[in-house]
């Protein structure tokens, strides 16, 4: 008992346990116990992030740099050949990591901002706002989202901003449902009631009382939603109504080079070219799914159940 | 009234209301267009009179409520309006009614979806039930790992891998599904094989996993243990005791996946240049031909809603807890 604090504070009490593990240590311990599939997923995601962030440094040529030979075969100058107007495929794949994944990430964040925010408001408020939002979401979810996205794109036209807004709003309906259903169980807790009686505002209750307690399902949902958004955007771009050229994007790259596949009999490498961007998409979704799977397993407390 | 009948009627009513609101949303599409879209459709050379005539033809000089009633009455009689394409700035009108564009293609799409369902549903049931029977065996694990991977792949990836293997390296099937109204049935099946195979791979995975999960969930319940204690074999337990109770979730999953087929069909049709509604819709979106987009969206949305409704009702009707209320 060297010194006694004048006022009580939970934060001080906590720091009294000096030897407590830092977050970094905890993360290391958790990671050491992770299964190979999750490690594989994390390595892949990390690799995509690095490639996306440093695309201009890694890529051998520019995003829309045109070379004289269209559909060039794989060789030393163009490792994966060139596309229908002579752009280097490898460079476009690398820039695609930045564009496709970047747009999908922004869209997912936006949909969590909209859906999560409204979901929390609906869960806390439980009055007519909840009713209006919930029934509205029911109706929006009755239309398959790809079809709805196509209708909206035909009205507003295909541009990156429109694409992000449309998919974010459509996807926010799913986030809203999940957030509302998990938050409803937390809202009735005594500590939320206490915060209300203390006179805290809606923003405080949302951020400080409820959000920390519904984080694990939301984080897992973020991974799954990202996959879904990523696949939807890739599908729309593949259909030619998503991300527009000359922006390098994996979905439209598949479509542009699809005709090469017929030459697989004569040159297998040429036949594989359209599959490269497609497998870039597939690999990332599989990796994210692996990590989410492990994360759910880890946070739900079912740590050591045999498979 | 029996509580089940009441619930079913409630669901049906809800379905009708949803359909109504969805039709409102799709109708509102044309309201959201910028004011000068008549000029955009007819081209820069269109005179003010042609644009005015075009707007009058669409009824844009009348209140929106009246136009909705007019439109929905037309839809009920199979009239979905007239396509924007084929209109010239000089006022010459070679546009076609949307229904003439959609009808033949709808038949093709239904054929493709039907073919897929006929193959996929029994296959998924067989795989799911046998995986539950030989649970944790190598067979079960292989099927599980395979289906988990196909679930995470985009449809066009599956489609192009199949094209690479089955049409390019080993030419067994044609890569383009070129069918028309007078194609014979056997030829039609042969030419639609590739898109149907792709769709099957995509939806079997989900259905199979849910079937397996539904049966395995039940295996932990006391009545199954009782059956085991009476000396029933694993096969008997699963086929006679577990399966009858698992039908409700399985039927729901099947209907849900058929509804998913509606969306999956769009991408697959474009890959294989299959002349269906999905491809028509994508073309119409690119050329911003709103009446065609509306017509296709209405068909897709209605199918989706009806199939989900069927799933719901099957789930209610086969639920033993609701069948025998206390």
XYZ file of C-alpha atoms in Angstrom:
633
model
C 0.000 0.000 0.000
C 2.306 2.713 -1.174
C -0.245 5.059 -2.627
C -4.022 5.075 -2.663
C -5.826 6.850 -5.476
C -8.159 9.609 -4.349
C -10.960 8.549 -6.633
C -11.928 5.100 -7.720
C -11.464 4.253 -11.366
C -11.815 0.938 -13.070
C -8.981 1.802 -15.416
C -6.571 2.240 -12.502
C -7.613 -0.988 -10.944
C -6.968 -2.795 -14.168
C -3.469 -1.389 -14.579
C -2.626 -2.633 -11.103
C -2.159 -6.070 -12.605
C 1.090 -5.013 -14.174
C 2.015 -8.357 -15.662
C -1.117 -8.549 -17.813
C -0.487 -9.647 -21.382
C -0.601 -6.975 -24.003
C -2.947 -7.335 -26.953
C -0.029 -8.225 -29.156
C 0.934 -11.124 -26.876
C -2.631 -12.378 -26.753
C -2.877 -12.222 -30.527
C 0.351 -14.202 -30.852
C -0.933 -16.925 -28.522
C -4.198 -17.179 -30.445
C -2.400 -17.285 -33.777
C -0.080 -20.051 -32.597
C -3.121 -22.241 -31.963
C -4.821 -21.504 -35.293
C -5.391 -24.360 -37.747
C -3.534 -24.556 -41.064
C -6.590 -23.488 -43.074
C -6.901 -20.201 -41.175
C -3.153 -19.566 -41.473
C -3.337 -20.208 -45.198
C -6.280 -17.787 -45.433
C -4.451 -15.084 -43.491
C -1.318 -15.420 -45.623
C -3.406 -15.123 -48.800
C -5.311 -12.069 -47.522
C -2.042 -10.426 -46.466
C -0.522 -11.124 -49.875
C -3.541 -9.565 -51.629
C -3.293 -6.499 -49.382
C 0.405 -6.023 -50.150
C -0.133 -6.487 -53.884
C -3.085 -4.073 -53.841
C -1.293 -1.380 -51.838
C 1.966 -1.493 -53.789
C 0.467 -2.245 -57.209
C 2.350 0.537 -59.094
C 5.697 -0.683 -57.690
C 5.106 -4.388 -58.284
C 3.460 -4.236 -61.709
C 5.956 -4.446 -64.602
C 3.853 -2.171 -66.856
C 1.116 0.452 -66.488
C -2.549 -0.349 -65.881
C -3.739 0.717 -69.352
C -0.432 0.635 -71.221
C -1.051 -0.787 -74.707
C 1.553 -2.926 -76.503
C 1.557 -3.594 -80.270
C 0.689 -7.336 -80.104
C -2.814 -8.223 -78.896
C -3.315 -11.731 -77.444
C 0.451 -12.270 -77.198
C 1.456 -15.701 -75.833
C 3.144 -16.183 -72.461
C 6.826 -15.269 -72.668
C 9.586 -13.443 -70.811
C 8.439 -9.881 -71.617
C 4.759 -10.534 -70.881
C 4.663 -13.325 -68.320
C 0.939 -14.008 -68.830
C 0.731 -12.560 -72.343
C -1.394 -9.587 -73.408
C -5.157 -9.093 -73.715
C -7.430 -8.255 -76.647
C -5.964 -4.765 -77.231
C -2.437 -5.589 -76.143
C -2.358 -4.729 -72.427
C -0.072 -6.759 -70.160
C -2.214 -9.325 -68.290
C 0.062 -9.620 -65.252
C 0.064 -5.850 -64.708
C -3.714 -5.739 -65.014
C -4.046 -8.627 -62.572
C -1.916 -6.721 -60.064
C -3.864 -3.471 -60.524
C -7.060 -5.526 -60.331
C -6.141 -6.459 -56.753
C -6.245 -2.762 -55.950
C -9.436 -1.905 -57.888
C -11.655 -4.951 -57.422
C -10.771 -5.643 -53.797
C -10.678 -1.933 -52.959
C -14.150 -1.276 -54.343
C -15.521 -4.365 -52.592
C -13.977 -3.244 -49.277
C -15.362 0.293 -49.539
C -18.793 -1.121 -50.396
C -18.740 -3.513 -47.442
C -17.686 -0.739 -45.025
C -20.440 1.489 -46.339
C -23.063 -1.243 -46.031
C -21.980 -1.889 -42.411
C -22.157 1.808 -41.674
C -25.706 2.049 -43.050
C -27.055 -1.363 -42.042
C -25.253 -1.544 -38.701
C -26.202 2.003 -37.708
C -29.861 1.607 -38.605
C -29.934 -1.865 -37.020
C -28.683 -0.466 -33.719
C -31.155 2.414 -33.840
C -34.004 -0.017 -34.546
C -32.914 -2.313 -31.705
C -32.631 0.493 -29.159
C -35.685 2.433 -30.232
C -38.181 -0.413 -30.812
C -40.927 2.053 -31.770
C -42.404 2.816 -35.177
C -38.875 3.450 -36.540
C -38.107 -0.224 -35.928
C -41.347 -1.288 -37.615
C -40.821 0.907 -40.674
C -37.174 -0.132 -41.111
C -37.836 -3.843 -40.557
C -40.767 -4.033 -42.987
C -38.850 -1.983 -45.568
C -35.931 -4.392 -45.321
C -38.314 -7.362 -45.680
C -39.551 -5.987 -48.999
C -36.075 -5.154 -50.297
C -34.908 -8.667 -49.428
C -37.810 -10.194 -51.367
C -36.103 -9.215 -54.634
C -32.945 -11.161 -55.505
C -30.122 -8.666 -55.037
C -28.402 -9.290 -58.387
C -31.677 -8.575 -60.210
C -32.340 -5.482 -58.093
C -28.802 -4.265 -58.739
C -29.330 -4.746 -62.495
C -32.553 -2.690 -62.402
C -30.896 0.130 -60.456
C -27.812 0.114 -62.700
C -30.026 0.429 -65.771
C -31.594 3.552 -64.255
C -28.532 5.279 -62.822
C -25.967 3.979 -65.312
C -22.804 1.986 -64.601
C -20.105 3.936 -62.824
C -17.894 2.958 -59.909
C -19.670 5.356 -57.514
C -23.148 4.154 -58.531
C -22.003 0.555 -58.223
C -20.665 1.120 -54.703
C -23.807 2.977 -53.568
C -26.254 0.457 -55.038
C -24.542 -2.668 -53.719
C -23.927 -1.028 -50.333
C -27.599 -0.144 -49.888
C -28.816 -3.570 -51.050
C -26.316 -5.330 -48.838
C -27.092 -3.115 -45.854
C -30.447 -4.928 -45.574
C -28.663 -8.159 -44.568
C -26.398 -6.308 -42.137
C -29.431 -4.557 -40.658
C -31.168 -7.853 -39.961
C -28.167 -9.384 -38.246
C -27.272 -6.288 -36.213
C -30.834 -5.807 -35.075
C -31.306 -9.432 -34.047
C -28.087 -9.626 -32.003
C -28.471 -6.125 -30.553
C -32.037 -6.758 -29.352
C -30.677 -9.282 -26.833
C -28.138 -6.801 -25.506
C -30.480 -3.807 -25.293
C -32.505 -5.422 -22.493
C -29.414 -5.824 -20.269
C -29.250 -3.950 -16.974
C -26.092 -2.032 -17.838
C -27.788 -0.522 -20.872
C -30.685 0.493 -18.663
C -28.162 1.981 -16.222
C -26.557 3.968 -19.020
C -29.975 5.276 -20.018
C -30.775 6.312 -16.463
C -27.386 8.016 -16.300
C -28.697 10.138 -19.147
C -26.393 8.924 -21.909
C -27.473 9.757 -25.442
C -28.297 7.374 -28.258
C -24.804 7.668 -29.779
C -23.094 6.688 -26.505
C -25.373 3.714 -25.933
C -24.781 2.526 -29.484
C -21.013 2.862 -29.429
C -20.019 2.216 -25.836
C -22.655 -0.119 -24.434
C -23.965 -2.277 -27.262
C -21.384 -2.334 -30.028
C -18.557 -3.926 -27.976
C -20.896 -6.737 -26.975
C -22.031 -7.639 -30.484
C -18.617 -7.334 -32.115
C -17.738 -11.022 -32.746
C -20.803 -11.892 -34.889
C -20.462 -8.577 -36.727
C -16.787 -9.153 -37.524
C -17.547 -12.641 -38.839
C -20.429 -11.222 -40.843
C -18.073 -8.608 -42.241
C -15.929 -11.357 -43.733
C -18.910 -13.183 -45.230
C -20.502 -9.968 -46.517
C -17.199 -8.979 -48.077
C -17.130 -12.279 -49.973
C -20.691 -11.766 -51.122
C -20.128 -8.156 -52.220
C -16.881 -9.110 -53.911
C -18.601 -11.894 -55.860
C -21.569 -9.664 -56.787
C -19.300 -6.906 -58.094
C -17.214 -9.465 -59.969
C -20.375 -10.964 -61.476
C -21.714 -7.528 -62.516
C -18.363 -6.564 -64.035
C -18.265 -9.899 -65.782
C -21.710 -9.139 -67.222
C -20.305 -5.848 -68.502
C -22.423 -3.562 -66.312
C -20.071 -3.198 -63.342
C -16.632 -1.594 -63.221
C -16.015 -0.054 -66.655
C -12.832 -0.136 -68.765
C -10.052 0.986 -68.835
C -10.011 0.298 -65.084
C -8.373 -3.092 -64.558
C -10.862 -5.423 -62.908
C -10.879 -9.187 -62.552
C -14.525 -9.732 -63.471
C -14.314 -7.863 -66.773
C -10.902 -9.404 -67.502
C -12.507 -12.850 -67.474
C -15.058 -11.706 -70.010
C -12.570 -9.905 -72.268
C -10.237 -12.894 -72.520
C -12.891 -15.611 -72.507
C -12.486 -16.346 -76.229
C -8.902 -17.518 -75.617
C -10.249 -20.623 -73.927
C -11.029 -22.281 -77.261
C -7.322 -22.423 -78.061
C -6.534 -24.571 -75.037
C -6.101 -27.613 -77.305
C -3.237 -25.956 -79.172
C -1.731 -23.907 -76.361
C -2.823 -24.777 -72.847
C -1.317 -21.574 -71.460
C -3.546 -19.421 -73.662
C -6.567 -21.403 -72.491
C -5.610 -20.779 -68.882
C -5.366 -16.988 -69.301
C -9.077 -16.178 -68.677
C -8.976 -18.486 -65.655
C -6.244 -16.413 -63.978
C -8.455 -13.487 -62.909
C -11.272 -15.942 -62.114
C -9.021 -17.941 -59.832
C -7.737 -14.728 -58.231
C -11.376 -14.081 -57.251
C -11.957 -17.660 -56.134
C -8.755 -17.832 -54.062
C -9.610 -14.703 -52.092
C -13.159 -15.868 -51.297
C -11.881 -19.260 -50.148
C -9.214 -17.582 -47.995
C -11.707 -15.208 -46.343
C -14.093 -18.118 -45.731
C -11.332 -20.118 -44.013
C -10.463 -17.231 -41.700
C -14.109 -16.466 -40.875
C -14.724 -20.141 -40.152
C -11.868 -20.247 -37.683
C -12.813 -16.904 -36.144
C -16.409 -18.056 -35.530
C -15.120 -21.298 -34.086
C -12.737 -19.391 -31.827
C -15.161 -16.758 -30.548
C -18.109 -19.090 -30.042
C -16.125 -20.956 -27.390
C -16.211 -24.295 -29.207
C -12.451 -24.356 -29.209
C -11.529 -27.959 -28.704
C -14.474 -29.890 -30.052
C -13.291 -32.642 -32.376
C -14.404 -32.245 -35.979
C -60.279 -23.135 -38.558
C -57.248 -25.382 -38.200
C -54.254 -23.282 -37.101
C -52.196 -24.535 -40.045
C -54.725 -23.360 -42.617
C -54.755 -19.993 -40.865
C -50.966 -19.679 -40.947
C -50.871 -20.727 -44.598
C -53.446 -18.087 -45.514
C -51.483 -15.497 -43.555
C -48.338 -16.374 -45.523
C -50.228 -16.248 -48.824
C -51.604 -12.809 -47.931
C -48.128 -11.636 -47.008
C -46.848 -12.958 -50.346
C -49.484 -10.997 -52.273
C -48.613 -7.810 -50.364
C -44.900 -8.347 -51.070
C -45.611 -8.887 -54.772
C -47.630 -5.668 -54.838
C -44.874 -3.613 -53.196
C -42.205 -5.166 -55.411
C -44.242 -4.274 -58.501
C -44.474 -0.714 -57.149
C -40.691 -0.549 -56.762
C -40.066 -1.901 -60.252
C -42.628 0.502 -61.691
C -40.961 3.392 -59.871
C -37.823 2.632 -61.914
C -39.102 4.716 -64.802
C -39.975 7.596 -62.458
C -36.355 7.880 -61.353
C -35.070 8.465 -64.874
C -33.760 11.933 -65.628
C -36.262 14.231 -67.335
C -34.589 14.281 -70.745
C -34.427 10.528 -71.217
C -36.832 10.764 -74.174
C -34.146 12.682 -76.000
C -31.546 10.078 -74.982
C -33.679 7.191 -76.272
C -34.604 8.828 -79.570
C -31.206 10.345 -80.276
C -29.928 13.915 -80.551
C -31.601 14.524 -83.920
C -35.128 13.969 -82.563
C -37.404 16.977 -82.924
C -39.363 18.359 -79.996
C -42.599 16.981 -81.466
C -41.272 13.378 -81.641
C -40.006 13.600 -78.060
C -43.358 15.017 -76.941
C -45.189 12.238 -78.800
C -42.910 9.648 -77.175
C -43.591 11.088 -73.723
C -47.317 11.066 -74.442
C -47.123 7.430 -75.547
C -45.465 6.504 -72.254
C -48.211 8.474 -70.526
C -45.747 10.800 -68.801
C -48.335 13.594 -69.017
C -50.608 11.700 -66.632
C -50.328 11.307 -62.844
C -48.116 8.442 -61.600
C -50.900 6.616 -59.740
C -52.987 6.377 -62.882
C -49.995 5.151 -64.887
C -49.271 2.452 -62.279
C -52.857 1.159 -62.463
C -52.617 1.182 -66.250
C -49.271 -0.626 -66.195
C -50.244 -3.295 -63.667
C -53.509 -3.957 -65.530
C -51.443 -4.436 -68.690
C -49.064 -6.792 -66.883
C -52.005 -8.874 -65.642
C -53.084 -9.282 -69.276
C -49.554 -10.148 -70.425
C -48.763 -6.716 -71.871
C -45.437 -5.447 -70.538
C -45.171 -2.332 -72.697
C -42.946 -1.623 -75.682
C -39.175 -1.818 -75.901
C -37.162 1.404 -76.218
C -34.869 -0.056 -78.856
C -35.806 0.279 -82.532
C -37.066 3.849 -82.150
C -35.502 6.367 -84.502
C -35.169 10.110 -84.073
C -37.250 10.662 -87.202
C -40.275 9.221 -85.412
C -40.183 5.881 -87.260
C -41.122 3.201 -84.749
C -39.829 -0.331 -85.257
C -39.875 -1.238 -81.584
C -41.319 -4.568 -80.446
C -43.619 -5.352 -77.548
C -41.612 -6.533 -74.527
C -43.728 -9.669 -74.185
C -42.698 -10.846 -77.675
C -39.049 -10.513 -76.659
C -39.487 -12.260 -73.321
C -41.908 -15.112 -74.088
C -39.663 -17.380 -76.236
C -36.691 -16.736 -73.974
C -38.684 -17.450 -70.829
C -39.437 -20.886 -72.242
C -35.697 -21.510 -72.736
C -34.846 -20.309 -69.247
C -37.531 -22.488 -67.677
C -36.208 -25.436 -69.680
C -32.678 -24.839 -68.377
C -33.844 -24.375 -64.786
C -36.060 -27.469 -65.044
C -33.254 -29.586 -66.486
C -30.941 -28.447 -63.684
C -33.534 -29.153 -60.997
C -34.249 -32.648 -62.347
C -30.557 -33.527 -62.117
C -29.530 -31.517 -59.066
C -32.277 -32.301 -56.538
C -32.039 -36.138 -56.581
C -28.233 -35.934 -56.743
C -28.085 -33.596 -53.727
C -30.496 -35.772 -51.738
C -28.503 -38.918 -52.545
C -25.176 -37.298 -51.634
C -26.566 -35.723 -48.473
C -28.243 -38.870 -47.164
C -25.299 -41.123 -48.007
C -22.859 -38.656 -46.428
C -24.966 -38.751 -43.248
C -25.061 -42.568 -43.408
C -21.284 -42.899 -43.667
C -20.575 -39.948 -41.442
C -16.897 -39.101 -40.814
C -15.788 -41.671 -43.371
C -13.387 -40.749 -46.152
C -16.358 -40.540 -48.520
C -18.130 -38.038 -46.264
C -15.005 -35.909 -45.890
C -14.265 -35.867 -49.612
C -17.801 -34.854 -50.524
C -17.742 -32.179 -47.821
C -14.433 -30.698 -48.891
C -15.481 -30.691 -52.559
C -18.805 -28.988 -51.892
C -17.220 -26.387 -49.582
C -14.864 -25.368 -52.386
C -17.567 -25.158 -55.064
C -19.686 -22.986 -52.737
C -16.972 -20.329 -52.491
C -16.303 -20.158 -56.234
C -18.041 -17.619 -58.469
C -20.342 -19.212 -61.076
C -18.314 -18.018 -64.020
C -15.180 -19.611 -62.600
C -16.918 -23.001 -62.423
C -18.324 -22.392 -65.905
C -14.960 -21.602 -67.500
C -13.177 -24.506 -65.820
C -15.879 -26.777 -67.261
C -15.524 -25.163 -70.686
C -11.773 -25.632 -70.552
C -12.070 -29.309 -69.639
C -15.182 -30.488 -71.458
C -15.257 -28.428 -74.637
C -11.691 -27.369 -75.309
C -9.335 -30.077 -74.049
C -11.756 -32.997 -74.464
C -14.478 -31.770 -76.827
C -17.546 -33.614 -75.560
C -20.112 -30.816 -75.367
C -20.579 -27.637 -77.422
C -19.362 -24.527 -75.571
C -22.130 -22.308 -76.941
C -25.710 -23.339 -76.205
C -27.222 -22.337 -79.488
C -30.858 -23.452 -79.258
C -33.974 -22.200 -80.996
C -37.688 -22.933 -80.841
C -37.532 -25.785 -83.385
C -34.568 -27.610 -81.822
C -35.510 -31.211 -81.018
C -35.704 -32.289 -77.387
C -32.640 -34.589 -77.333
C -30.560 -32.011 -79.181
C -31.795 -29.324 -76.800
C -30.714 -31.356 -73.759
C -27.312 -31.993 -75.367
C -26.760 -28.336 -76.154
C -27.960 -27.175 -72.718
C -25.770 -29.738 -70.946
C -22.932 -27.349 -70.136
C -24.992 -24.551 -68.527
C -27.096 -27.133 -66.696
C -23.969 -28.871 -65.403
C -22.530 -25.577 -64.140
C -25.742 -24.655 -62.336
C -25.986 -28.170 -60.897
C -22.485 -27.980 -59.429
C -23.276 -24.614 -57.871
C -26.559 -25.570 -56.200
C -25.899 -29.243 -55.327
C -23.213 -28.182 -52.871
C -25.554 -26.115 -50.716
C -28.483 -28.552 -50.881
C -26.276 -31.525 -50.049
C -24.716 -29.849 -47.019
C -28.103 -28.801 -45.652
C -29.570 -32.280 -46.166
C -26.660 -33.832 -44.308
C -26.896 -31.247 -41.519
C -30.670 -31.716 -41.164
C -30.292 -35.474 -40.700
C -27.276 -35.275 -38.401
C -29.038 -32.691 -36.231
C -31.822 -35.190 -35.600
C -29.441 -38.031 -34.751
C -28.830 -36.505 -31.321
C -32.515 -36.527 -30.324
C -33.784 -39.032 -27.709
C -36.175 -40.897 -30.018
C -33.276 -41.814 -32.304
C -31.352 -43.166 -29.331
C -34.430 -45.141 -28.412
C -34.557 -46.586 -31.940
C -30.869 -47.462 -31.669
C -31.485 -49.210 -28.329
C -34.152 -51.367 -29.928
C -31.393 -52.682 -32.148
C -32.107 -50.849 -35.404
C -29.149 -50.612 -37.781
C -27.624 -47.271 -38.801
C -29.314 -47.492 -42.210
C -32.723 -48.162 -40.627
C -32.302 -45.351 -38.108
C -31.499 -42.804 -40.791
C -33.927 -43.882 -43.504
C -36.921 -44.830 -41.320
C -36.617 -42.614 -38.252
C -34.532 -39.554 -39.046
C -35.459 -38.867 -42.672
C -39.237 -38.421 -42.220
C -38.613 -35.655 -39.697
C -35.916 -34.054 -41.802
C -38.171 -33.511 -44.834
C -39.330 -30.049 -43.752
C -35.884 -28.427 -43.592
C -34.797 -30.317 -46.709
C -37.833 -29.145 -48.703
C -37.208 -25.578 -47.566
C -33.602 -25.763 -48.715
C -34.611 -27.226 -52.084
C -37.140 -24.463 -52.748
C -34.650 -21.857 -51.570
C -32.022 -23.193 -53.970
C -34.448 -23.269 -56.870
C -35.083 -19.613 -56.090
C -31.334 -19.082 -56.099
C -31.267 -20.735 -59.512
C -33.222 -17.728 -60.787
C -30.264 -15.485 -60.038
C -27.536 -17.946 -60.967
C -29.135 -18.395 -64.355
C -28.272 -14.805 -65.369
C -24.504 -15.233 -65.213
C -24.497 -18.759 -66.639
C -26.681 -17.768 -69.591
C -24.244 -15.003 -70.490
C -21.241 -17.349 -70.289
C -22.788 -19.921 -72.622
C -24.659 -17.386 -74.776
C -27.829 -19.288 -73.897
C -30.862 -17.437 -75.318
C -32.728 -16.935 -72.029
C -34.330 -14.138 -70.028
C -31.126 -13.506 -68.048
C -29.148 -12.633 -71.134
C -31.966 -10.462 -72.434
C -31.995 -8.568 -69.146
C -28.222 -7.981 -69.133
C -28.365 -6.694 -72.725
C -31.274 -4.430 -71.825
C -29.353 -3.057 -68.816
C -26.343 -2.245 -71.007
C -28.537 -0.396 -73.519
C -30.753 1.022 -70.729
C -33.915 -0.335 -72.312
C -36.061 0.222 -69.218
C -39.330 -1.520 -70.234
C -37.451 -4.747 -71.004
C -35.500 -4.490 -67.725
C -38.777 -3.973 -65.861
C -40.398 -6.972 -67.525
C -37.464 -9.284 -66.810
C -37.092 -8.031 -63.236
C -40.793 -8.576 -62.606
C -40.568 -12.170 -63.837
C -37.428 -12.931 -61.816
C -38.765 -11.269 -58.670
C -42.160 -12.980 -58.919
C -40.545 -16.418 -59.387
C -38.245 -15.772 -56.467
C -41.063 -14.645 -54.189
C -43.367 -17.519 -55.171
C -40.637 -20.145 -54.644
C -39.748 -18.698 -51.248
C -43.437 -18.691 -50.369
C -43.691 -22.356 -51.372
C -40.642 -23.098 -49.204
C -42.303 -21.331 -46.280
C -45.599 -23.158 -46.712
C -43.945 -26.570 -47.131
C -42.021 -25.848 -43.948
C -45.221 -25.026 -42.073
C -47.295 -27.905 -43.432
C -44.681 -30.590 -42.749
C -43.796 -29.322 -39.289
C -45.071 -31.998 -36.859
C -45.238 -29.477 -34.002
C -47.758 -27.395 -35.927
C -49.647 -30.425 -37.273
C -50.536 -31.636 -33.780
C -51.107 -28.551 -31.636
C -51.517 -29.078 -27.929
